[in-house]
Amino acid sequence: MSLVVQKYGGTSVGDIERIRAVAERCLATQKKGHDLVVVVSAMAGETNRLLGLAGQITDTPEPREMDVLVSTGEQVSISLLAITIQALGGKARSFLGDQIGMRTDNLYGKARILSVDDNKVRTALEDGEVVIVAGFQGVDAEGNITTLGRGGSDTTAVALAAALKADVCEIYTDVDGIYTTDPSVCADAKKIERIAYEEMLELASLGAKILQVRSVEFGMNYGVPIHVRSSFEEREGSWVIPEEVSMEQVRVRGVACDLKAAKITIRGVPDIPGVAAKIFRPLAGAGINVDVIIQNVSEGGVTDVTFTVSREDMELAQRISQEIVETMAAEGTIVDEQVAKVSLVGVGMRSHAGVAAQAFDALAEASINIQMISTSEIKISCVVAEDDASKAVQVLHTAFELGSSNPTT
Ligand code: ADP
Ligand code: ASP
Ligand code: MG
């Protein structure tokens, strides 16, 4: 018998009517002869609502308590789905993360899954139940509730699919697949039928929120095919799978945009060995992920170092940068919170030259100033002013003929 893991996002369980549609789909899947594990998110808007409640009390809540709070959204939706399936005459049982041994580390708010005890799930499946699991949550070694970061239900689903050796992990959401860029930003975006894990991993980490990065990592590491599709219709969606030879023929698979970037420049840094380490060690020590880095040509023995961080880390990064300025007798810091990172991704970049040049030409023609550039084997990222971001996405999307009017992607 085949085993299917399905994940339904917030919009897909947004109200009772939607939950009924999900329940019907679950029963239809079971009827086709599949064992079924279903992971659900909190109802649409609920996680934000809970965050907002705590925000009315303090800007600095204890992370442990925040996880106790935000994990409740999923408890509501798993129980409602189980009740609905039962009301329709089916068999279902809901489980919280700790009830199925979803063990994580103790990094509240961004915990990583360490292991899953699949026995409970298997027993329930043997009883013919639809097994419904709360997404986004786990439990650390001490029994504390943890959560996996925004979009974490994707990761719960793929991790479960990996642990249970499921045939497929289906991600049901409010779009009918993975597009060449966010279809809510670019009307011309085109659905991608098949995308390599590596490409999806880059797109997700560069800002495409359709899948959480860690879920793609699990898929890639454990060979779980991920099928992203709409919960509103039957149509086939997009498959995230191992790279195929033909995939290299396409230079650019998609465009991603990260609107949550911020830029810090440390001015007048002495240009001597060990300085970069002195700047970036304390930032790393504080758990801050530094992204793009550039160091200017030095003049008169001093230079400027500019880097980007996520906007969430901005305040802390700024404070640490100020301390660095003082210890190094540098000139000062300049902060720009209004930046965005626009990126092109494609495994075809390995074998095709000139992608970067073409991207820079297209941005120049649209009078978009590139503030920073970073590249790797299969991606090119440009930091631009936030106000230019959506135009930059459109321009690059058009320049590489990714739109729905073009049949080659
Ligand atoms: P869910 O609540 O189902 O997890 P999300 O809001 O997390 O849904 O993710 C789906 C959204 O991701 C889409 O509505 C779309 O706006 C956005 N998105 C961003 N990039 C892409 C992309 N390349 N392809 C499809 N959707 C994308
Ligand atoms: N409910 C969580 C969030 O809104 C997890 C998820 O939906 O994947 O981020
Ligand atoms: Mg999501």
CSV table of C-alpha atoms and ligand atoms in Angstrom, one decimal:
chain,number,residue,atom,x,y,z
A,1,MET,CA,0.0,0.0,0.0
A,2,SER,CA,1.3,3.4,-0.8
A,3,LEU,CA,1.7,6.1,1.8
A,4,VAL,CA,1.0,9.7,1.1
A,5,VAL,CA,1.7,12.8,3.3
A,6,GLN,CA,-0.4,15.8,2.5
A,7,LYS,CA,0.1,19.3,4.0
A,8,TYR,CA,-2.6,22.0,4.0
A,9,GLY,CA,-1.5,25.6,4.5
A,10,GLY,CA,-3.4,28.3,6.4
A,11,THR,CA,-5.7,29.4,3.5
A,12,SER,CA,-6.6,25.8,2.8
A,13,VAL,CA,-8.0,25.4,6.3
A,14,GLY,CA,-9.1,29.1,6.6
A,15,ASP,CA,-12.7,28.4,7.5
A,16,ILE,CA,-15.1,25.5,8.2
A,17,GLU,CA,-16.1,25.2,4.6
A,18,ARG,CA,-12.5,24.9,3.5
A,19,ILE,CA,-11.8,22.4,6.2
A,20,ARG,CA,-14.7,20.4,4.9
A,21,ALA,CA,-13.2,20.4,1.4
A,22,VAL,CA,-9.9,19.2,2.9
A,23,ALA,CA,-11.7,16.4,4.8
A,24,GLU,CA,-13.4,15.3,1.6
A,25,ARG,CA,-10.1,15.3,-0.2
A,26,CYS,CA,-8.5,13.2,2.6
A,27,LEU,CA,-11.3,10.6,2.4
A,28,ALA,CA,-11.1,10.5,-1.4
A,29,THR,CA,-7.3,9.9,-1.1
A,30,GLN,CA,-7.9,7.1,1.4
A,31,LYS,CA,-10.5,5.6,-0.9
A,32,LYS,CA,-8.0,5.3,-3.7
A,33,GLY,CA,-6.1,2.9,-1.4
A,34,HIS,CA,-3.5,5.2,0.1
A,35,ASP,CA,-2.4,5.4,3.7
A,36,LEU,CA,-2.7,9.0,4.6
A,37,VAL,CA,-0.9,11.4,7.0
A,38,VAL,CA,-2.1,15.0,6.9
A,39,VAL,CA,-0.1,17.9,8.3
A,40,VAL,CA,-2.0,21.1,8.9
A,41,SER,CA,-1.1,24.7,9.5
A,42,ALA,CA,-3.0,27.2,11.7
A,43,MET,CA,-6.1,28.7,10.1
A,44,ALA,CA,-5.2,31.7,7.8
A,45,GLY,CA,-4.1,34.7,9.8
A,46,GLU,CA,-4.1,32.9,13.2
A,47,THR,CA,-0.3,32.8,13.7
A,48,ASN,CA,-0.1,36.5,13.0
A,49,ARG,CA,-3.0,37.2,15.4
A,50,LEU,CA,-1.3,35.3,18.2
A,51,LEU,CA,2.0,37.1,17.5
A,52,GLY,CA,0.0,40.4,17.6
A,53,LEU,CA,-1.5,39.6,21.0
A,54,ALA,CA,1.9,39.1,22.6
A,55,GLY,CA,3.1,42.3,20.8
A,56,GLN,CA,0.4,44.3,22.7
A,57,ILE,CA,2.1,43.2,25.9
A,58,THR,CA,5.8,43.6,25.2
A,59,ASP,CA,8.4,43.9,22.4
A,60,THR,CA,10.7,41.3,24.1
A,61,PRO,CA,8.6,38.3,25.2
A,62,GLU,CA,10.4,35.2,26.3
A,63,PRO,CA,10.9,33.0,23.3
A,64,ARG,CA,9.8,29.9,25.2
A,65,GLU,CA,6.4,31.4,25.9
A,66,MET,CA,6.1,32.7,22.4
A,67,ASP,CA,6.4,29.1,21.2
A,68,VAL,CA,3.8,27.9,23.7
A,69,LEU,CA,1.5,30.6,22.3
A,70,VAL,CA,2.0,30.4,18.5
A,71,SER,CA,1.9,26.6,18.5
A,72,THR,CA,-1.8,26.7,19.6
A,73,GLY,CA,-3.0,27.7,16.2
A,74,GLU,CA,-2.2,24.3,14.8
A,75,GLN,CA,-4.0,22.5,17.7
A,76,VAL,CA,-7.2,24.2,16.7
A,77,SER,CA,-7.0,23.1,13.0
A,78,ILE,CA,-5.9,19.5,13.6
A,79,SER,CA,-8.9,18.9,15.9
A,80,LEU,CA,-11.4,20.7,13.6
A,81,LEU,CA,-10.2,18.6,10.7
A,82,ALA,CA,-10.4,15.3,12.7
A,83,ILE,CA,-13.9,16.3,13.8
A,84,THR,CA,-14.9,17.0,10.2
A,85,ILE,CA,-13.6,13.7,8.9
A,86,GLN,CA,-15.4,11.9,11.6
A,87,ALA,CA,-18.6,13.8,10.9
A,88,LEU,CA,-18.3,12.7,7.3
A,89,GLY,CA,-18.2,9.1,8.5
A,90,GLY,CA,-14.4,8.6,8.2
A,91,LYS,CA,-11.8,7.6,10.8
A,92,ALA,CA,-9.3,10.2,11.9
A,93,ARG,CA,-7.0,10.9,14.9
A,94,SER,CA,-5.1,14.2,15.6
A,95,PHE,CA,-1.7,14.5,17.1
A,96,LEU,CA,0.4,17.4,18.5
A,97,GLY,CA,4.1,17.4,17.8
A,98,ASP,CA,5.1,15.9,21.1
A,99,GLN,CA,2.5,13.1,20.8
A,100,ILE,CA,4.4,11.7,17.8
A,101,GLY,CA,7.9,12.4,19.2
A,102,MET,CA,8.7,15.3,16.9
A,103,ARG,CA,12.0,16.0,18.6
A,104,THR,CA,13.8,19.3,17.9
A,105,ASP,CA,16.7,21.3,19.3
A,106,ASN,CA,15.9,24.1,21.7
A,107,LEU,CA,16.2,27.1,19.5
A,108,TYR,CA,12.8,28.6,20.2
A,109,GLY,CA,11.1,30.1,17.1
A,110,LYS,CA,13.5,28.5,14.7
A,111,ALA,CA,14.0,25.0,16.0
A,112,ARG,CA,15.4,22.2,13.8
A,113,ILE,CA,13.9,18.7,13.7
A,114,LEU,CA,16.2,16.1,15.1
A,115,SER,CA,14.1,12.9,14.9
A,116,VAL,CA,10.6,11.6,14.7
A,117,ASP,CA,9.2,8.6,16.4
A,118,ASP,CA,7.0,7.0,13.7
A,119,ASN,CA,5.5,4.2,15.8
A,120,LYS,CA,2.4,6.1,16.9
A,121,VAL,CA,1.7,7.2,13.4
A,122,ARG,CA,2.1,3.7,12.0
A,123,THR,CA,-0.2,2.2,14.6
A,124,ALA,CA,-2.9,4.7,13.8
A,125,LEU,CA,-2.5,4.1,10.1
A,126,GLU,CA,-2.8,0.3,10.7
A,127,ASP,CA,-6.2,1.1,12.4
A,128,GLY,CA,-7.3,2.8,9.1
A,129,GLU,CA,-7.2,6.3,10.5
A,130,VAL,CA,-6.4,9.4,8.7
A,131,VAL,CA,-3.4,10.6,10.8
A,132,ILE,CA,-3.6,14.3,11.3
A,133,VAL,CA,-0.4,16.0,12.7
A,134,ALA,CA,0.0,19.6,13.9
A,135,GLY,CA,2.6,21.3,11.7
A,136,PHE,CA,5.2,23.9,12.8
A,137,GLN,CA,5.7,22.4,16.3
A,138,GLY,CA,8.0,20.0,18.1
A,139,VAL,CA,9.4,19.3,21.5
A,140,ASP,CA,12.9,19.6,22.8
A,141,ALA,CA,14.8,17.2,25.0
A,142,GLU,CA,13.4,18.8,28.2
A,143,GLY,CA,9.8,18.6,26.9
A,144,ASN,CA,9.5,22.3,26.1
A,145,ILE,CA,7.3,23.1,23.1
A,146,THR,CA,9.3,24.5,20.1
A,147,THR,CA,8.3,25.9,16.7
A,148,LEU,CA,10.1,25.7,13.5
A,149,GLY,CA,9.9,29.2,12.1
A,150,ARG,CA,7.4,30.8,9.7
A,151,GLY,CA,6.2,28.3,7.1
A,152,GLY,CA,7.4,25.5,9.3
A,153,SER,CA,4.5,23.2,8.5
A,154,ASP,CA,6.1,22.5,5.2
A,155,THR,CA,9.1,21.1,7.0
A,156,THR,CA,6.9,19.0,9.4
A,157,ALA,CA,5.3,17.4,6.4
A,158,VAL,CA,8.5,16.6,4.4
A,159,ALA,CA,10.3,15.4,7.5
A,160,LEU,CA,7.4,13.0,8.3
A,161,ALA,CA,7.3,11.9,4.7
A,162,ALA,CA,11.1,11.1,5.0
A,163,ALA,CA,10.7,9.3,8.3
A,164,LEU,CA,7.8,7.2,7.0
A,165,LYS,CA,9.4,6.7,3.6
A,166,ALA,CA,6.2,8.0,2.0
A,167,ASP,CA,5.9,7.8,-1.8
A,168,VAL,CA,5.2,11.5,-2.1
A,169,CYS,CA,4.7,14.7,0.0
A,170,GLU,CA,1.9,16.8,-1.4
A,171,ILE,CA,1.9,20.5,-0.4
A,172,TYR,CA,-1.6,22.0,-0.8
A,173,THR,CA,-1.6,25.7,-0.9
A,174,ASP,CA,-3.4,28.8,-2.4
A,175,VAL,CA,-1.5,28.7,-5.8
A,176,ASP,CA,-1.5,25.7,-8.2
A,177,GLY,CA,2.2,25.2,-8.2
A,178,ILE,CA,5.7,26.8,-8.1
A,179,TYR,CA,6.0,29.7,-10.5
A,180,THR,CA,8.9,31.4,-12.2
A,181,THR,CA,8.4,34.2,-9.7
A,182,ASP,CA,5.8,35.0,-7.1
A,183,PRO,CA,2.5,35.2,-9.1
A,184,SER,CA,1.1,37.8,-6.7
A,185,VAL,CA,4.0,40.1,-7.7
A,186,CYS,CA,4.3,39.4,-11.4
A,187,ALA,CA,1.1,38.6,-13.4
A,188,ASP,CA,3.1,37.1,-16.2
A,189,ALA,CA,4.7,34.4,-13.9
A,190,LYS,CA,4.5,30.9,-15.4
A,191,LYS,CA,4.0,27.6,-13.6
A,192,ILE,CA,7.1,25.3,-13.5
A,193,GLU,CA,6.3,21.7,-14.0
A,194,ARG,CA,9.5,20.2,-12.7
A,195,ILE,CA,12.2,21.9,-10.6
A,196,ALA,CA,15.4,20.5,-9.2
A,197,TYR,CA,15.8,20.3,-5.4
A,198,GLU,CA,18.8,22.5,-5.6
A,199,GLU,CA,17.0,25.2,-7.6
A,200,MET,CA,14.0,25.2,-5.2
A,201,LEU,CA,16.4,25.3,-2.2
A,202,GLU,CA,18.0,28.5,-3.6
A,203,LEU,CA,14.7,30.1,-4.5
A,204,ALA,CA,13.3,29.3,-1.1
A,205,SER,CA,16.4,30.7,0.7
A,206,LEU,CA,16.4,33.8,-1.5
A,207,GLY,CA,12.8,34.7,-0.5
A,208,ALA,CA,10.3,32.6,-2.4
A,209,LYS,CA,8.0,31.7,0.5
A,210,ILE,CA,6.1,28.9,-1.3
A,211,LEU,CA,8.2,26.3,0.6
A,212,GLN,CA,10.2,26.6,3.8
A,213,VAL,CA,13.9,26.1,3.1
A,214,ARG,CA,14.3,23.3,5.6
A,215,SER,CA,11.5,21.3,3.9
A,216,VAL,CA,13.4,21.3,0.6
A,217,GLU,CA,16.6,20.2,2.4
A,218,PHE,CA,14.7,17.2,3.9
A,219,GLY,CA,13.3,16.4,0.5
A,220,MET,CA,16.7,16.5,-1.1
A,221,ASN,CA,18.5,14.6,1.6
A,222,TYR,CA,16.0,11.8,1.9
A,223,GLY,CA,14.8,11.7,-1.7
A,224,VAL,CA,11.2,12.7,-1.0
A,225,PRO,CA,9.4,13.9,-4.2
A,226,ILE,CA,7.5,17.1,-3.3
A,227,HIS,CA,4.3,17.9,-5.2
A,228,VAL,CA,3.1,21.5,-4.7
A,229,ARG,CA,-0.5,22.0,-5.8
A,230,SER,CA,-3.7,23.8,-5.1
A,231,SER,CA,-6.3,22.7,-2.6
A,232,PHE,CA,-8.9,24.5,-4.6
A,233,GLU,CA,-8.6,22.4,-7.7
A,234,GLU,CA,-7.6,18.9,-9.0
A,235,ARG,CA,-5.0,20.0,-11.5
A,236,GLU,CA,-1.4,18.6,-11.3
A,237,GLY,CA,0.9,21.1,-9.7
A,238,SER,CA,4.7,21.4,-9.7
A,239,TRP,CA,7.2,18.6,-8.8
A,240,VAL,CA,10.4,19.2,-6.8
A,241,ILE,CA,12.7,16.3,-7.8
A,242,PRO,CA,16.3,15.4,-8.4
A,243,GLU,CA,18.0,17.3,-11.2
A,244,GLU,CA,17.5,15.9,-14.6
A,245,VAL,CA,20.0,16.4,-17.5
A,246,SER,CA,17.5,18.4,-19.5
A,247,MET,CA,17.2,20.9,-16.7
A,248,GLU,CA,20.5,22.4,-17.5
A,249,GLN,CA,19.2,23.6,-20.8
A,250,VAL,CA,17.2,26.3,-19.1
A,251,ARG,CA,19.5,29.2,-18.0
A,252,VAL,CA,17.2,30.7,-15.4
A,253,ARG,CA,14.5,28.7,-13.7
A,254,GLY,CA,13.1,31.5,-11.5
A,255,VAL,CA,13.4,34.9,-9.9
A,256,ALA,CA,13.1,35.4,-6.1
A,257,CYS,CA,12.9,38.5,-4.1
A,258,ASP,CA,13.7,39.1,-0.4
A,259,LEU,CA,12.1,42.3,0.8
A,260,LYS,CA,13.4,41.8,4.4
A,261,ALA,CA,17.0,42.8,3.9
A,262,ALA,CA,18.9,45.6,5.6
A,263,LYS,CA,22.3,47.0,4.8
A,264,ILE,CA,25.0,48.2,7.2
A,265,THR,CA,28.2,49.9,6.2
A,266,ILE,CA,31.1,50.2,8.7
A,267,ARG,CA,33.1,53.3,7.5
A,268,GLY,CA,36.8,54.0,7.9
A,269,VAL,CA,37.9,50.5,9.0
A,270,PRO,CA,41.7,50.1,9.2
A,271,ASP,CA,42.7,47.9,6.2
A,272,ILE,CA,44.9,45.4,8.0
A,273,PRO,CA,44.9,41.6,8.3
A,274,GLY,CA,42.3,40.2,10.8
A,275,VAL,CA,39.8,43.1,10.4
A,276,ALA,CA,37.1,41.1,8.7
A,277,ALA,CA,37.3,38.5,11.4
A,278,LYS,CA,37.0,41.2,14.0
A,279,ILE,CA,33.8,42.5,12.4
A,280,PHE,CA,32.0,39.2,11.6
A,281,ARG,CA,33.0,37.1,14.6
A,282,PRO,CA,30.9,39.1,17.1
A,283,LEU,CA,28.0,39.2,14.6
A,284,ALA,CA,28.1,35.4,14.2
A,285,GLY,CA,28.5,35.0,17.9
A,286,ALA,CA,25.1,36.8,18.4
A,287,GLY,CA,23.5,34.3,16.0
A,288,ILE,CA,23.2,36.9,13.2
A,289,ASN,CA,23.2,35.6,9.6
A,290,VAL,CA,25.3,37.9,7.5
A,291,ASP,CA,24.4,37.7,3.9
A,292,VAL,CA,26.1,39.7,1.1
A,293,ILE,CA,29.4,41.3,2.0
A,294,ILE,CA,31.5,43.8,0.1
A,295,GLN,CA,34.8,45.5,1.1
A,296,ASN,CA,35.8,48.6,-0.8
A,297,VAL,CA,39.2,49.3,-2.2
A,298,SER,CA,41.2,50.9,0.6
A,299,GLU,CA,42.3,54.6,0.5
A,300,GLY,CA,44.9,55.9,2.9
A,301,GLY,CA,45.0,52.6,4.8
A,302,VAL,CA,41.2,52.6,5.6
A,303,THR,CA,38.3,51.0,3.9
A,304,ASP,CA,34.5,50.5,4.1
A,305,VAL,CA,32.9,47.2,4.7
A,306,THR,CA,29.2,46.8,3.8
A,307,PHE,CA,27.0,43.8,4.5
A,308,THR,CA,23.4,42.8,4.6
A,309,VAL,CA,21.4,41.1,7.4
A,310,SER,CA,17.8,40.2,7.8
A,311,ARG,CA,15.7,43.1,9.0
A,312,GLU,CA,14.7,41.2,12.1
A,313,ASP,CA,18.3,41.1,13.1
A,314,MET,CA,18.9,44.8,12.2
A,315,GLU,CA,18.7,46.4,15.6
A,316,LEU,CA,21.1,43.8,17.2
A,317,ALA,CA,23.4,44.0,14.2
A,318,GLN,CA,23.5,47.7,14.4
A,319,ARG,CA,24.3,47.7,18.1
A,320,ILE,CA,27.1,45.2,17.6
A,321,SER,CA,28.5,47.2,14.7
A,322,GLN,CA,28.6,50.3,16.9
A,323,GLU,CA,30.7,48.4,19.4
A,324,ILE,CA,33.0,47.2,16.6
A,325,VAL,CA,33.4,50.8,15.4
A,326,GLU,CA,34.5,51.8,18.9
A,327,THR,CA,37.0,48.9,19.5
A,328,MET,CA,38.5,49.4,16.0
A,329,ALA,CA,38.5,53.2,16.1
A,330,ALA,CA,36.6,53.2,12.8
A,331,GLU,CA,34.6,56.2,11.6
A,332,GLY,CA,31.0,55.0,12.1
A,333,THR,CA,28.1,53.1,10.7
A,334,ILE,CA,25.6,53.8,8.0
A,335,VAL,CA,22.3,51.9,8.0
A,336,ASP,CA,19.9,51.4,5.2
A,337,GLU,CA,16.8,49.4,6.0
A,338,GLN,CA,15.1,50.0,2.7
A,339,VAL,CA,16.9,47.5,0.6
A,340,ALA,CA,15.8,44.2,-1.1
A,341,LYS,CA,17.6,41.4,-2.7
A,342,VAL,CA,16.5,40.2,-6.1
A,343,SER,CA,17.9,36.9,-7.4
A,344,LEU,CA,18.0,34.7,-10.5
A,345,VAL,CA,18.3,30.9,-10.0
A,346,GLY,CA,18.9,28.1,-12.4
A,347,VAL,CA,21.1,25.0,-12.7
A,348,GLY,CA,21.6,26.0,-16.3
A,349,MET,CA,23.9,28.8,-15.2
A,350,ARG,CA,26.7,26.2,-14.7
A,351,SER,CA,26.9,25.6,-18.4
A,352,HIS,CA,25.8,28.9,-19.8
A,353,ALA,CA,28.0,32.0,-19.7
A,354,GLY,CA,26.7,35.6,-19.8
A,355,VAL,CA,23.7,35.3,-17.5
A,356,ALA,CA,25.1,37.9,-15.1
A,357,ALA,CA,26.0,40.3,-17.8
A,358,GLN,CA,22.5,40.0,-19.3
A,359,ALA,CA,20.9,40.6,-15.9
A,360,PHE,CA,23.0,43.7,-15.2
A,361,ASP,CA,22.2,45.1,-18.7
A,362,ALA,CA,18.5,44.6,-18.1
A,363,LEU,CA,18.6,46.4,-14.8
A,364,ALA,CA,20.7,49.2,-16.2
A,365,GLU,CA,18.3,49.7,-19.0
A,366,ALA,CA,15.5,50.1,-16.5
A,367,SER,CA,17.6,52.6,-14.6
A,368,ILE,CA,17.8,50.3,-11.5
A,369,ASN,CA,20.9,50.9,-9.5
A,370,ILE,CA,22.7,47.7,-8.2
A,371,GLN,CA,24.1,48.3,-4.7
A,372,MET,CA,25.7,44.9,-4.2
A,373,ILE,CA,26.2,41.7,-6.1
A,374,SER,CA,26.8,38.2,-5.1
A,375,THR,CA,26.9,35.1,-7.2
A,376,SER,CA,27.3,31.3,-6.8
A,377,GLU,CA,27.3,28.4,-9.2
A,378,ILE,CA,23.5,28.5,-9.8
A,379,LYS,CA,22.4,32.0,-8.6
A,380,ILE,CA,23.0,35.7,-9.1
A,381,SER,CA,21.7,38.1,-6.4
A,382,CYS,CA,21.6,41.9,-6.6
A,383,VAL,CA,20.8,44.2,-3.7
A,384,VAL,CA,18.7,47.1,-4.9
A,385,ALA,CA,16.6,49.8,-3.2
A,386,GLU,CA,13.4,48.4,-1.8
A,387,ASP,CA,11.3,50.7,-4.0
A,388,ASP,CA,13.0,49.2,-7.1
A,389,ALA,CA,12.5,45.6,-6.1
A,390,SER,CA,9.2,44.7,-7.8
A,391,LYS,CA,10.3,46.5,-11.0
A,392,ALA,CA,13.6,44.6,-10.9
A,393,VAL,CA,11.7,41.3,-10.6
A,394,GLN,CA,9.6,42.2,-13.6
A,395,VAL,CA,12.5,43.4,-15.7
A,396,LEU,CA,14.6,40.2,-15.0
A,397,HIS,CA,11.6,38.0,-15.6
A,398,THR,CA,11.1,39.5,-19.0
A,399,ALA,CA,14.8,39.7,-19.9
A,400,PHE,CA,15.1,35.9,-19.5
A,401,GLU,CA,11.8,35.2,-21.2
A,402,LEU,CA,10.3,33.4,-18.2
A,403,GLY,CA,6.8,34.7,-18.8
A,404,SER,CA,3.7,32.6,-19.6
A,405,SER,CA,3.9,33.9,-23.2
A,406,ASN,CA,7.2,32.0,-23.6
A,407,PRO,CA,6.9,28.2,-24.2
A,408,THR,CA,10.5,27.3,-23.4
A,409,THR,CA,10.6,27.4,-19.6
B,1,ADP,P1,0.6,28.3,2.8
B,1,ADP,O1,-0.2,29.1,3.8
B,1,ADP,O2,-0.3,27.4,2.0
B,1,ADP,O3,1.8,27.7,3.3
B,1,ADP,P2,2.2,30.4,1.7
B,1,ADP,O4,1.6,31.8,1.8
B,1,ADP,O5,3.2,30.1,2.8
B,1,ADP,O6,1.0,29.4,1.7
B,1,ADP,O7,2.9,30.2,0.3
B,1,ADP,C1,2.1,30.4,-0.9
B,1,ADP,C2,2.4,31.7,-1.5
B,1,ADP,O8,3.8,31.8,-1.9
B,1,ADP,C3,1.7,32.1,-2.7
B,1,ADP,O9,0.4,32.6,-2.5
B,1,ADP,C4,2.6,33.1,-3.4
B,1,ADP,O10,2.2,34.4,-3.2
B,1,ADP,C5,3.9,32.9,-2.7
B,1,ADP,N1,5.1,32.6,-3.6
B,1,ADP,C6,6.3,33.2,-3.6
B,1,ADP,N2,7.1,32.8,-4.6
B,1,ADP,C7,6.4,31.9,-5.3
B,1,ADP,C8,6.7,31.1,-6.4
B,1,ADP,N3,7.8,31.2,-7.0
B,1,ADP,N4,5.7,30.3,-6.9
B,1,ADP,C9,4.5,30.3,-6.3
B,1,ADP,N5,4.2,31.0,-5.2
B,1,ADP,C10,5.1,31.8,-4.7
B,2,ASP,N1,1.3,28.6,11.1
B,2,ASP,C1,2.7,28.8,10.9
B,2,ASP,C2,3.0,30.1,10.1
B,2,ASP,O1,2.0,30.8,9.8
B,2,ASP,C3,3.4,27.6,10.2
B,2,ASP,C4,2.9,27.4,8.7
B,2,ASP,O2,1.8,27.9,8.4
B,2,ASP,O3,3.6,26.7,8.0
B,2,ASP,O4,4.1,30.4,9.7
B,3,MG,MG,3.7,28.4,3.8
